[in-house]
Amino acid sequence: MGRARLGVISVAIAGAVAFGGCDASENADVDRGRALFQTNCGTCHALAQAGTSAVTGPDLDAAFAQARSDGMDNDTIEGVVQKQISHPREIEKGANNYDQVYMPADIVTGQDAEDVATYVGSVAGVPGAKPPPLGTPDQVFAEKCGGCHTLEAGAGSGVGPNLADALQGKDAAFVKKQIIDPNSNITEGFQPDTMPQDFSQQIPDKNLDELVDYILEQVAGGGA
Ligand code: HEC
Ligand code: HEC
């Protein structure tokens, strides 16, 4: 940290301010941006509101906390993030701890990049930011699992197996293990590394147990 890094950040800010005129953030969807952040950025960056804690890249709350308290607004942070996504800055050797890793350019583009940047701009460095409370188990399932899995018996599979069928006869310990460590046992006919690997970070343990109970109730009851 220190002088060198602050210098880099102010250069980035100057660029962002210059681009301010063509900002389209009014059309951005922060909920979508949050989900995109979790899959595309949360693998390297910690950000409290997203519930991510990876340490490959800088902690984005720490990165923007000082600037925010100095008065930098959401739009300006958004601009910095946009610029970093399309033109990741050169890593200064020895300037920080990240000089072994490079952030790839354009991990997200177009509307996706807009949504991610607007989302990060709205939460990074906000004091006390934390993830919104999770809903009921059926809402958690719909939000985090329903895109790939169904609980409707006989309905066929999606990207992931039909859980009403695949989990017949399985117990809570097995189901929980498959959620937090999906690659520990790959379901035949499906791809490894497809299911997010960080549900133990996204879903607090209490909610996870409730989710498992909910899933097993649906399995026992012949599906939702
Ligand atoms: C492969 C790991 C990796 C991924 C994935 C990644 N980043 Fe990064 N990111 C880094 C590293 C490493 C740095 C530090 C670069 C440096 O210090 O010069 C960085 C720096 C940043 C910074 C500047 C932080 C600061 O200290 O000023 C922002 C903002 C950022 N990333 C946002 C994102 C967003 C948004 C995404 C998703 C679209 C993303 N990153 C995906 C590794 C990653
Ligand atoms: C991006 C798609 C995707 C999402 C999102 C996803 N899964 Fe999966 N899931 C898969 C795939 C693909 C498999 C099969 C490969 C494997 O075993 O990892 C799988 C396997 C499983 C299994 C093991 C099934 C068996 O036959 O043993 C369970 C249990 C499971 N998922 C539960 C969940 C739950 C609960 C969520 C939400 C918290 C979730 N998954 C979210 C894709 C996904």
PDB file of C-alpha atoms and ligand atoms in Angstrom:
ATOM      1  CA  MET A   1       0.000   0.000   0.000  1.00  0.00           C
ATOM      2  CA  GLY A   2       1.265   3.546   0.572  1.00  0.00           C
ATOM      3  CA  ARG A   3       2.230   6.253  -1.832  1.00  0.00           C
ATOM      4  CA  ALA A   4       2.688   4.308  -5.075  1.00  0.00           C
ATOM      5  CA  ARG A   5      -0.749   2.729  -4.870  1.00  0.00           C
ATOM      6  CA  LEU A   6      -2.560   5.944  -4.033  1.00  0.00           C
ATOM      7  CA  GLY A   7      -0.927   7.474  -7.083  1.00  0.00           C
ATOM      8  CA  VAL A   8      -2.290   4.738  -9.310  1.00  0.00           C
ATOM      9  CA  ILE A   9      -5.774   5.146  -7.891  1.00  0.00           C
ATOM     10  CA  SER A  10      -5.858   8.881  -8.531  1.00  0.00           C
ATOM     11  CA  VAL A  11      -4.827   8.326 -12.158  1.00  0.00           C
ATOM     12  CA  ALA A  12      -7.711   5.876 -12.482  1.00  0.00           C
ATOM     13  CA  ILE A  13     -10.097   8.396 -10.946  1.00  0.00           C
ATOM     14  CA  ALA A  14      -9.031  11.134 -13.355  1.00  0.00           C
ATOM     15  CA  GLY A  15      -9.819   8.765 -16.229  1.00  0.00           C
ATOM     16  CA  ALA A  16     -13.172   7.849 -14.772  1.00  0.00           C
ATOM     17  CA  VAL A  17     -14.202  11.457 -14.319  1.00  0.00           C
ATOM     18  CA  ALA A  18     -13.297  12.166 -17.931  1.00  0.00           C
ATOM     19  CA  PHE A  19     -15.631   9.353 -19.013  1.00  0.00           C
ATOM     20  CA  GLY A  20     -18.421  10.566 -16.748  1.00  0.00           C
ATOM     21  CA  GLY A  21     -20.427  12.027 -19.595  1.00  0.00           C
ATOM     22  CA  CYS A  22     -21.227   8.711 -21.278  1.00  0.00           C
ATOM     23  CA  ASP A  23     -22.268   6.928 -18.114  1.00  0.00           C
ATOM     24  CA  ALA A  24     -25.279   4.678 -18.658  1.00  0.00           C
ATOM     25  CA  SER A  25     -25.663   3.476 -15.082  1.00  0.00           C
ATOM     26  CA  GLU A  26     -29.308   4.541 -14.978  1.00  0.00           C
ATOM     27  CA  ASN A  27     -30.088   1.336 -16.867  1.00  0.00           C
ATOM     28  CA  ALA A  28     -27.970  -0.935 -14.698  1.00  0.00           C
ATOM     29  CA  ASP A  29     -29.395  -3.766 -12.621  1.00  0.00           C
ATOM     30  CA  VAL A  30     -27.510  -4.041  -9.324  1.00  0.00           C
ATOM     31  CA  ASP A  31     -29.032  -7.386  -8.323  1.00  0.00           C
ATOM     32  CA  ARG A  32     -27.865  -8.854 -11.591  1.00  0.00           C
ATOM     33  CA  GLY A  33     -24.523  -7.126 -11.078  1.00  0.00           C
ATOM     34  CA  ARG A  34     -24.204  -8.737  -7.665  1.00  0.00           C
ATOM     35  CA  ALA A  35     -24.790 -12.236  -9.058  1.00  0.00           C
ATOM     36  CA  LEU A  36     -22.332 -11.587 -11.908  1.00  0.00           C
ATOM     37  CA  PHE A  37     -19.793 -10.264  -9.421  1.00  0.00           C
ATOM     38  CA  GLN A  38     -20.074 -13.397  -7.296  1.00  0.00           C
ATOM     39  CA  THR A  39     -19.315 -15.721 -10.214  1.00  0.00           C
ATOM     40  CA  ASN A  40     -16.827 -13.595 -12.197  1.00  0.00           C
ATOM     41  CA  CYS A  41     -15.000 -11.500  -9.621  1.00  0.00           C
ATOM     42  CA  GLY A  42     -15.678 -13.097  -6.240  1.00  0.00           C
ATOM     43  CA  THR A  43     -13.261 -15.872  -7.188  1.00  0.00           C
ATOM     44  CA  CYS A  44     -10.410 -13.355  -6.665  1.00  0.00           C
ATOM     45  CA  HIS A  45     -11.847 -10.457  -4.629  1.00  0.00           C
ATOM     46  CA  ALA A  46     -13.359 -10.036  -1.191  1.00  0.00           C
ATOM     47  CA  LEU A  47     -16.395  -7.734  -1.049  1.00  0.00           C
ATOM     48  CA  ALA A  48     -18.515  -7.793   2.105  1.00  0.00           C
ATOM     49  CA  GLN A  49     -21.913  -7.072   0.546  1.00  0.00           C
ATOM     50  CA  ALA A  50     -21.412  -9.870  -2.005  1.00  0.00           C
ATOM     51  CA  GLY A  51     -20.346 -12.286   0.725  1.00  0.00           C
ATOM     52  CA  THR A  52     -17.103 -13.113  -1.098  1.00  0.00           C
ATOM     53  CA  SER A  53     -13.780 -13.481   0.667  1.00  0.00           C
ATOM     54  CA  ALA A  54     -11.153 -14.563  -1.873  1.00  0.00           C
ATOM     55  CA  VAL A  55      -7.674 -13.076  -1.458  1.00  0.00           C
ATOM     56  CA  THR A  56      -6.107 -13.501  -4.907  1.00  0.00           C
ATOM     57  CA  GLY A  57      -6.843  -9.834  -5.697  1.00  0.00           C
ATOM     58  CA  PRO A  58      -7.298  -6.844  -3.383  1.00  0.00           C
ATOM     59  CA  ASP A  59     -10.195  -6.592  -0.938  1.00  0.00           C
ATOM     60  CA  LEU A  60     -12.492  -4.158  -2.772  1.00  0.00           C
ATOM     61  CA  ASP A  61     -13.967  -2.713   0.421  1.00  0.00           C
ATOM     62  CA  ALA A  62     -10.476  -1.847   1.632  1.00  0.00           C
ATOM     63  CA  ALA A  63      -9.584  -0.537  -1.842  1.00  0.00           C
ATOM     64  CA  PHE A  64     -12.386   2.043  -1.870  1.00  0.00           C
ATOM     65  CA  ALA A  65     -13.066   2.754   1.822  1.00  0.00           C
ATOM     66  CA  GLN A  66     -10.673   5.696   2.089  1.00  0.00           C
ATOM     67  CA  ALA A  67     -11.726   7.246  -1.220  1.00  0.00           C
ATOM     68  CA  ARG A  68     -15.394   6.914  -0.263  1.00  0.00           C
ATOM     69  CA  SER A  69     -14.870   8.542   3.105  1.00  0.00           C
ATOM     70  CA  ASP A  70     -12.971  11.322   1.290  1.00  0.00           C
ATOM     71  CA  GLY A  71     -16.151  11.959  -0.687  1.00  0.00           C
ATOM     72  CA  MET A  72     -15.832   9.821  -3.813  1.00  0.00           C
ATOM     73  CA  ASP A  73     -19.379   8.986  -4.922  1.00  0.00           C
ATOM     74  CA  ASN A  74     -20.903   5.789  -6.352  1.00  0.00           C
ATOM     75  CA  ASP A  75     -20.654   6.966  -9.962  1.00  0.00           C
ATOM     76  CA  THR A  76     -16.959   7.713  -9.649  1.00  0.00           C
ATOM     77  CA  ILE A  77     -16.195   4.348  -8.061  1.00  0.00           C
ATOM     78  CA  GLU A  78     -18.280   2.743 -10.788  1.00  0.00           C
ATOM     79  CA  GLY A  79     -16.130   4.478 -13.386  1.00  0.00           C
ATOM     80  CA  VAL A  80     -12.929   3.232 -11.757  1.00  0.00           C
ATOM     81  CA  VAL A  81     -14.290  -0.319 -11.737  1.00  0.00           C
ATOM     82  CA  GLN A  82     -15.440  -0.085 -15.383  1.00  0.00           C
ATOM     83  CA  LYS A  83     -11.989   1.034 -16.393  1.00  0.00           C
ATOM     84  CA  GLN A  84     -10.303  -1.715 -14.373  1.00  0.00           C
ATOM     85  CA  ILE A  85     -12.536  -4.338 -16.045  1.00  0.00           C
ATOM     86  CA  SER A  86     -11.772  -3.220 -19.605  1.00  0.00           C
ATOM     87  CA  HIS A  87      -8.166  -2.129 -18.986  1.00  0.00           C
ATOM     88  CA  PRO A  88      -6.779  -3.863 -15.899  1.00  0.00           C
ATOM     89  CA  ARG A  89      -3.918  -1.716 -14.830  1.00  0.00           C
ATOM     90  CA  GLU A  90      -0.370  -2.947 -15.121  1.00  0.00           C
ATOM     91  CA  ILE A  91       0.723  -4.494 -11.909  1.00  0.00           C
ATOM     92  CA  GLU A  92       3.634  -2.552 -10.482  1.00  0.00           C
ATOM     93  CA  LYS A  93       6.300  -5.006  -9.427  1.00  0.00           C
ATOM     94  CA  GLY A  94       6.838  -4.787  -5.711  1.00  0.00           C
ATOM     95  CA  ALA A  95       4.117  -2.161  -5.247  1.00  0.00           C
ATOM     96  CA  ASN A  96       1.796  -4.653  -3.584  1.00  0.00           C
ATOM     97  CA  ASN A  97       1.307  -8.329  -2.843  1.00  0.00           C
ATOM     98  CA  TYR A  98      -0.464  -9.136  -6.072  1.00  0.00           C
ATOM     99  CA  ASP A  99       2.418  -9.043  -8.506  1.00  0.00           C
ATOM    100  CA  GLN A 100       2.186 -12.781  -9.188  1.00  0.00           C
ATOM    101  CA  VAL A 101      -1.337 -12.620 -10.609  1.00  0.00           C
ATOM    102  CA  TYR A 102      -2.808 -10.648 -13.465  1.00  0.00           C
ATOM    103  CA  MET A 103      -6.453  -9.640 -13.711  1.00  0.00           C
ATOM    104  CA  PRO A 104      -7.702 -10.638 -17.182  1.00  0.00           C
ATOM    105  CA  ALA A 105      -9.329  -7.889 -19.284  1.00  0.00           C
ATOM    106  CA  ASP A 106     -13.006  -8.025 -20.234  1.00  0.00           C
ATOM    107  CA  ILE A 107     -14.073 -10.852 -17.924  1.00  0.00           C
ATOM    108  CA  VAL A 108     -17.473  -9.246 -18.361  1.00  0.00           C
ATOM    109  CA  THR A 109     -18.446  -6.852 -21.159  1.00  0.00           C
ATOM    110  CA  GLY A 110     -21.336  -4.667 -22.328  1.00  0.00           C
ATOM    111  CA  GLN A 111     -24.391  -4.646 -20.085  1.00  0.00           C
ATOM    112  CA  ASP A 112     -22.819  -7.250 -17.794  1.00  0.00           C
ATOM    113  CA  ALA A 113     -19.831  -4.978 -17.138  1.00  0.00           C
ATOM    114  CA  GLU A 114     -22.197  -2.052 -16.591  1.00  0.00           C
ATOM    115  CA  ASP A 115     -24.218  -4.010 -14.042  1.00  0.00           C
ATOM    116  CA  VAL A 116     -21.130  -5.285 -12.202  1.00  0.00           C
ATOM    117  CA  ALA A 117     -19.519  -1.830 -12.061  1.00  0.00           C
ATOM    118  CA  THR A 118     -22.710  -0.157 -10.868  1.00  0.00           C
ATOM    119  CA  TYR A 119     -23.141  -2.808  -8.211  1.00  0.00           C
ATOM    120  CA  VAL A 120     -19.552  -2.490  -6.962  1.00  0.00           C
ATOM    121  CA  GLY A 121     -19.880   1.297  -7.057  1.00  0.00           C
ATOM    122  CA  SER A 122     -22.942   1.082  -4.821  1.00  0.00           C
ATOM    123  CA  VAL A 123     -21.397  -1.110  -2.102  1.00  0.00           C
ATOM    124  CA  ALA A 124     -17.564  -1.132  -2.112  1.00  0.00           C
ATOM    125  CA  GLY A 125     -16.137   0.544   0.975  1.00  0.00           C
ATOM    126  CA  VAL A 126     -19.544   1.345   2.445  1.00  0.00           C
ATOM    127  CA  PRO A 127     -19.013   1.097   6.223  1.00  0.00           C
ATOM    128  CA  GLY A 128     -20.815  -1.883   7.760  1.00  0.00           C
ATOM    129  CA  ALA A 129     -21.857  -3.350   4.386  1.00  0.00           C
ATOM    130  CA  LYS A 130     -22.975  -6.934   4.680  1.00  0.00           C
ATOM    131  CA  PRO A 131     -24.963  -9.364   2.530  1.00  0.00           C
ATOM    132  CA  PRO A 132     -28.749  -8.970   2.645  1.00  0.00           C
ATOM    133  CA  PRO A 133     -30.401 -11.609   4.842  1.00  0.00           C
ATOM    134  CA  LEU A 134     -31.270 -14.734   2.916  1.00  0.00           C
ATOM    135  CA  GLY A 135     -34.938 -15.519   2.440  1.00  0.00           C
ATOM    136  CA  THR A 136     -36.819 -18.706   3.256  1.00  0.00           C
ATOM    137  CA  PRO A 137     -35.286 -22.000   2.071  1.00  0.00           C
ATOM    138  CA  ASP A 138     -37.558 -22.180  -0.986  1.00  0.00           C
ATOM    139  CA  GLN A 139     -36.478 -18.640  -1.956  1.00  0.00           C
ATOM    140  CA  VAL A 140     -32.816 -19.544  -1.443  1.00  0.00           C
ATOM    141  CA  PHE A 141     -33.317 -22.587  -3.647  1.00  0.00           C
ATOM    142  CA  ALA A 142     -35.060 -20.564  -6.349  1.00  0.00           C
ATOM    143  CA  GLU A 143     -32.376 -17.874  -6.294  1.00  0.00           C
ATOM    144  CA  LYS A 144     -29.212 -19.944  -5.996  1.00  0.00           C
ATOM    145  CA  CYS A 145     -30.063 -23.412  -7.287  1.00  0.00           C
ATOM    146  CA  GLY A 146     -33.176 -23.200  -9.464  1.00  0.00           C
ATOM    147  CA  GLY A 147     -31.246 -22.031 -12.529  1.00  0.00           C
ATOM    148  CA  CYS A 148     -29.595 -25.450 -12.749  1.00  0.00           C
ATOM    149  CA  HIS A 149     -31.741 -27.832 -10.685  1.00  0.00           C
ATOM    150  CA  THR A 150     -35.392 -28.769 -10.421  1.00  0.00           C
ATOM    151  CA  LEU A 151     -37.073 -30.456  -7.458  1.00  0.00           C
ATOM    152  CA  GLU A 152     -39.982 -31.672  -9.553  1.00  0.00           C
ATOM    153  CA  ALA A 153     -39.878 -35.479  -9.722  1.00  0.00           C
ATOM    154  CA  GLY A 154     -39.628 -36.868 -13.254  1.00  0.00           C
ATOM    155  CA  ALA A 155     -39.203 -33.413 -14.797  1.00  0.00           C
ATOM    156  CA  GLY A 156     -35.856 -34.203 -16.400  1.00  0.00           C
ATOM    157  CA  SER A 157     -32.562 -32.514 -15.657  1.00  0.00           C
ATOM    158  CA  GLY A 158     -31.167 -29.093 -16.428  1.00  0.00           C
ATOM    159  CA  VAL A 159     -27.544 -28.064 -16.269  1.00  0.00           C
ATOM    160  CA  GLY A 160     -27.501 -30.043 -13.017  1.00  0.00           C
ATOM    161  CA  PRO A 161     -29.343 -33.231 -12.075  1.00  0.00           C
ATOM    162  CA  ASN A 162     -33.027 -33.287 -11.133  1.00  0.00           C
ATOM    163  CA  LEU A 163     -32.579 -33.354  -7.365  1.00  0.00           C
ATOM    164  CA  ALA A 164     -35.984 -34.929  -6.639  1.00  0.00           C
ATOM    165  CA  ASP A 165     -34.776 -37.991  -8.515  1.00  0.00           C
ATOM    166  CA  ALA A 166     -31.021 -37.882  -7.892  1.00  0.00           C
ATOM    167  CA  LEU A 167     -31.284 -37.548  -4.116  1.00  0.00           C
ATOM    168  CA  GLN A 168     -33.659 -40.479  -3.472  1.00  0.00           C
ATOM    169  CA  GLY A 169     -32.346 -42.349  -0.421  1.00  0.00           C
ATOM    170  CA  LYS A 170     -29.637 -39.768   0.399  1.00  0.00           C
ATOM    171  CA  ASP A 171     -29.238 -38.238   3.847  1.00  0.00           C
ATOM    172  CA  ALA A 172     -28.658 -34.678   5.042  1.00  0.00           C
ATOM    173  CA  ALA A 173     -24.912 -35.127   5.497  1.00  0.00           C
ATOM    174  CA  PHE A 174     -24.515 -36.264   1.883  1.00  0.00           C
ATOM    175  CA  VAL A 175     -26.613 -33.425   0.482  1.00  0.00           C
ATOM    176  CA  LYS A 176     -24.794 -30.790   2.516  1.00  0.00           C
ATOM    177  CA  LYS A 177     -21.407 -32.146   1.439  1.00  0.00           C
ATOM    178  CA  GLN A 178     -22.472 -31.957  -2.227  1.00  0.00           C
ATOM    179  CA  ILE A 179     -23.494 -28.325  -1.812  1.00  0.00           C
ATOM    180  CA  ILE A 180     -20.339 -27.079  -0.113  1.00  0.00           C
ATOM    181  CA  ASP A 181     -17.892 -29.379  -1.914  1.00  0.00           C
ATOM    182  CA  PRO A 182     -19.581 -30.333  -5.204  1.00  0.00           C
ATOM    183  CA  ASN A 183     -16.500 -31.930  -6.726  1.00  0.00           C
ATOM    184  CA  SER A 184     -16.228 -34.429  -3.875  1.00  0.00           C
ATOM    185  CA  ASN A 185     -18.631 -36.628  -5.824  1.00  0.00           C
ATOM    186  CA  ILE A 186     -19.551 -35.938  -9.449  1.00  0.00           C
ATOM    187  CA  THR A 187     -22.991 -37.130 -10.512  1.00  0.00           C
ATOM    188  CA  GLU A 188     -22.632 -39.454 -13.498  1.00  0.00           C
ATOM    189  CA  GLY A 189     -23.377 -37.755 -16.791  1.00  0.00           C
ATOM    190  CA  PHE A 190     -22.715 -34.214 -15.482  1.00  0.00           C
ATOM    191  CA  GLN A 191     -19.763 -31.861 -15.655  1.00  0.00           C
ATOM    192  CA  PRO A 192     -17.504 -31.142 -12.687  1.00  0.00           C
ATOM    193  CA  ASP A 193     -16.717 -27.497 -11.858  1.00  0.00           C
ATOM    194  CA  THR A 194     -20.144 -26.368 -13.103  1.00  0.00           C
ATOM    195  CA  MET A 195     -21.742 -25.875  -9.738  1.00  0.00           C
ATOM    196  CA  PRO A 196     -20.422 -22.856  -7.791  1.00  0.00           C
ATOM    197  CA  GLN A 197     -17.713 -23.971  -5.380  1.00  0.00           C
ATOM    198  CA  ASP A 198     -18.301 -21.263  -2.770  1.00  0.00           C
ATOM    199  CA  PHE A 199     -21.755 -21.922  -1.315  1.00  0.00           C
ATOM    200  CA  SER A 200     -20.192 -22.328   2.126  1.00  0.00           C
ATOM    201  CA  GLN A 201     -19.309 -18.608   1.825  1.00  0.00           C
ATOM    202  CA  GLN A 202     -22.552 -17.488   0.164  1.00  0.00           C
ATOM    203  CA  ILE A 203     -24.906 -19.295   2.541  1.00  0.00           C
ATOM    204  CA  PRO A 204     -24.464 -19.112   6.321  1.00  0.00           C
ATOM    205  CA  ASP A 205     -24.405 -22.537   7.979  1.00  0.00           C
ATOM    206  CA  LYS A 206     -27.834 -22.157   9.615  1.00  0.00           C
ATOM    207  CA  ASN A 207     -29.471 -21.329   6.266  1.00  0.00           C
ATOM    208  CA  LEU A 208     -27.581 -24.194   4.650  1.00  0.00           C
ATOM    209  CA  ASP A 209     -29.037 -26.706   7.123  1.00  0.00           C
ATOM    210  CA  GLU A 210     -32.531 -25.308   6.507  1.00  0.00           C
ATOM    211  CA  LEU A 211     -31.974 -25.555   2.765  1.00  0.00           C
ATOM    212  CA  VAL A 212     -30.908 -29.194   3.082  1.00  0.00           C
ATOM    213  CA  ASP A 213     -34.009 -29.975   5.188  1.00  0.00           C
ATOM    214  CA  TYR A 214     -36.213 -28.259   2.616  1.00  0.00           C
ATOM    215  CA  ILE A 215     -34.654 -30.205  -0.265  1.00  0.00           C
ATOM    216  CA  LEU A 216     -35.035 -33.538   1.544  1.00  0.00           C
ATOM    217  CA  GLU A 217     -38.686 -32.759   2.376  1.00  0.00           C
ATOM    218  CA  GLN A 218     -39.347 -32.168  -1.315  1.00  0.00           C
ATOM    219  CA  VAL A 219     -37.496 -35.362  -2.244  1.00  0.00           C
ATOM    220  CA  ALA A 220     -39.480 -37.409   0.316  1.00  0.00           C
ATOM    221  CA  GLY A 221     -42.773 -35.806  -0.687  1.00  0.00           C
ATOM    222  CA  GLY A 222     -42.317 -36.692  -4.363  1.00  0.00           C
ATOM    223  CA  GLY A 223     -41.082 -33.285  -5.467  1.00  0.00           C
ATOM    224  CA  ALA A 224     -42.189 -29.653  -5.357  1.00  0.00           C
TER     225      ALA A 224
HETATM  226  C1  HEC B   1      -7.924 -13.866 -11.589  1.00  0.00           C
HETATM  227  C2  HEC B   1      -8.216 -13.009 -10.458  1.00  0.00           C
HETATM  228  C3  HEC B   1      -9.081 -11.783 -10.676  1.00  0.00           C
HETATM  229  C4  HEC B   1     -10.372 -11.735 -11.146  1.00  0.00           C
HETATM  230  C5  HEC B   1     -11.234 -12.879 -11.652  1.00  0.00           C
HETATM  231  C6  HEC B   1     -10.778 -10.360 -11.052  1.00  0.00           C
HETATM  232  N1  HEC B   1      -9.772  -9.607 -10.535  1.00  0.00           N
HETATM  233 FE1  HEC B   1      -9.842  -7.628 -10.106  1.00  0.00          FE
HETATM  234  N2  HEC B   1      -7.894  -7.643  -9.578  1.00  0.00           N
HETATM  235  C7  HEC B   1      -7.099  -8.769  -9.512  1.00  0.00           C
HETATM  236  C8  HEC B   1      -5.749  -8.369  -9.098  1.00  0.00           C
HETATM  237  C9  HEC B   1      -4.576  -9.311  -8.906  1.00  0.00           C
HETATM  238  C10 HEC B   1      -5.790  -6.984  -8.915  1.00  0.00           C
HETATM  239  C11 HEC B   1      -4.629  -6.075  -8.453  1.00  0.00           C
HETATM  240  C12 HEC B   1      -4.000  -5.351  -9.600  1.00  0.00           C
HETATM  241  C13 HEC B   1      -2.941  -4.393  -9.089  1.00  0.00           C
HETATM  242  O1  HEC B   1      -2.739  -4.283  -7.882  1.00  0.00           O
HETATM  243  O2  HEC B   1      -2.333  -3.710  -9.899  1.00  0.00           O
HETATM  244  C14 HEC B   1      -7.144  -6.552  -9.206  1.00  0.00           C
HETATM  245  C15 HEC B   1      -7.591  -5.247  -9.103  1.00  0.00           C
HETATM  246  C16 HEC B   1      -8.910  -4.857  -9.197  1.00  0.00           C
HETATM  247  C17 HEC B   1      -9.411  -3.537  -8.891  1.00  0.00           C
HETATM  248  C18 HEC B   1      -8.589  -2.354  -8.388  1.00  0.00           C
HETATM  249  C19 HEC B   1      -8.553  -2.421  -6.876  1.00  0.00           C
HETATM  250  C20 HEC B   1      -7.663  -1.365  -6.251  1.00  0.00           C
HETATM  251  O3  HEC B   1      -6.920  -1.717  -5.318  1.00  0.00           O
HETATM  252  O4  HEC B   1      -7.698  -0.215  -6.689  1.00  0.00           O
HETATM  253  C21 HEC B   1     -10.756  -3.550  -9.125  1.00  0.00           C
HETATM  254  C22 HEC B   1     -11.726  -2.406  -8.946  1.00  0.00           C
HETATM  255  C23 HEC B   1     -11.093  -4.879  -9.576  1.00  0.00           C
HETATM  256  N3  HEC B   1      -9.954  -5.650  -9.604  1.00  0.00           N
HETATM  257  C24 HEC B   1     -12.366  -5.286  -9.914  1.00  0.00           C
HETATM  258  C25 HEC B   1     -12.666  -6.544 -10.449  1.00  0.00           C
HETATM  259  C26 HEC B   1     -13.973  -6.903 -10.963  1.00  0.00           C
HETATM  260  C27 HEC B   1     -15.191  -6.007 -10.974  1.00  0.00           C
HETATM  261  C28 HEC B   1     -13.866  -8.188 -11.414  1.00  0.00           C
HETATM  262  C29 HEC B   1     -14.923  -9.015 -12.108  1.00  0.00           C
HETATM  263  C30 HEC B   1     -15.426  -8.517 -13.350  1.00  0.00           C
HETATM  264  C31 HEC B   1     -12.504  -8.641 -11.143  1.00  0.00           C
HETATM  265  N4  HEC B   1     -11.807  -7.612 -10.574  1.00  0.00           N
HETATM  266  C32 HEC B   1     -12.030  -9.910 -11.416  1.00  0.00           C
HETATM  267  C33 HEC B   1      -7.476 -10.054  -9.779  1.00  0.00           C
HETATM  268  C34 HEC B   1      -8.712 -10.437 -10.295  1.00  0.00           C
HETATM  269  C1  HEC B   2     -24.470 -23.432 -12.381  1.00  0.00           C
HETATM  270  C2  HEC B   2     -25.268 -24.614 -12.166  1.00  0.00           C
HETATM  271  C3  HEC B   2     -25.524 -25.099 -10.750  1.00  0.00           C
HETATM  272  C4  HEC B   2     -25.973 -24.379  -9.664  1.00  0.00           C
HETATM  273  C5  HEC B   2     -26.267 -22.892  -9.591  1.00  0.00           C
HETATM  274  C6  HEC B   2     -26.141 -25.335  -8.599  1.00  0.00           C
HETATM  275  N1  HEC B   2     -25.785 -26.589  -9.014  1.00  0.00           N
HETATM  276 FE1  HEC B   2     -25.892 -28.295  -7.920  1.00  0.00          FE
HETATM  277  N2  HEC B   2     -25.035 -29.330  -9.434  1.00  0.00           N
HETATM  278  C7  HEC B   2     -24.738 -28.822 -10.689  1.00  0.00           C
HETATM  279  C8  HEC B   2     -24.149 -29.887 -11.511  1.00  0.00           C
HETATM  280  C9  HEC B   2     -23.660 -29.745 -12.958  1.00  0.00           C
HETATM  281  C10 HEC B   2     -24.094 -31.032 -10.708  1.00  0.00           C
HETATM  282  C11 HEC B   2     -23.573 -32.422 -11.101  1.00  0.00           C
HETATM  283  C12 HEC B   2     -22.076 -32.463 -11.077  1.00  0.00           C
HETATM  284  C13 HEC B   2     -21.572 -32.546  -9.658  1.00  0.00           C
HETATM  285  O1  HEC B   2     -21.881 -33.534  -8.987  1.00  0.00           O
HETATM  286  O2  HEC B   2     -20.896 -31.597  -9.227  1.00  0.00           O
HETATM  287  C14 HEC B   2     -24.662 -30.650  -9.408  1.00  0.00           C
HETATM  288  C15 HEC B   2     -24.818 -31.527  -8.326  1.00  0.00           C
HETATM  289  C16 HEC B   2     -25.531 -31.241  -7.175  1.00  0.00           C
HETATM  290  C17 HEC B   2     -25.831 -32.187  -6.122  1.00  0.00           C
HETATM  291  C18 HEC B   2     -25.423 -33.676  -6.101  1.00  0.00           C
HETATM  292  C19 HEC B   2     -26.523 -34.458  -6.770  1.00  0.00           C
HETATM  293  C20 HEC B   2     -26.228 -35.958  -6.793  1.00  0.00           C
HETATM  294  O3  HEC B   2     -26.678 -36.611  -7.738  1.00  0.00           O
HETATM  295  O4  HEC B   2     -25.530 -36.435  -5.910  1.00  0.00           O
HETATM  296  C21 HEC B   2     -26.550 -31.523  -5.170  1.00  0.00           C
HETATM  297  C22 HEC B   2     -27.103 -32.093  -3.865  1.00  0.00           C
HETATM  298  C23 HEC B   2     -26.689 -30.155  -5.625  1.00  0.00           C
HETATM  299  N3  HEC B   2     -26.064 -30.031  -6.845  1.00  0.00           N
HETATM  300  C24 HEC B   2     -27.361 -29.183  -4.935  1.00  0.00           C
HETATM  301  C25 HEC B   2     -27.360 -27.833  -5.300  1.00  0.00           C
HETATM  302  C26 HEC B   2     -27.911 -26.783  -4.489  1.00  0.00           C
HETATM  303  C27 HEC B   2     -28.644 -26.997  -3.187  1.00  0.00           C
HETATM  304  C28 HEC B   2     -27.675 -25.601  -5.145  1.00  0.00           C
HETATM  305  C29 HEC B   2     -27.994 -24.207  -4.687  1.00  0.00           C
HETATM  306  C30 HEC B   2     -27.517 -23.837  -3.352  1.00  0.00           C
HETATM  307  C31 HEC B   2     -26.984 -25.925  -6.382  1.00  0.00           C
HETATM  308  N4  HEC B   2     -26.811 -27.280  -6.430  1.00  0.00           N
HETATM  309  C32 HEC B   2     -26.606 -25.001  -7.334  1.00  0.00           C
HETATM  310  C33 HEC B   2     -24.967 -27.538 -11.113  1.00  0.00           C
HETATM  311  C34 HEC B   2     -25.397 -26.482 -10.328  1.00  0.00           C
END
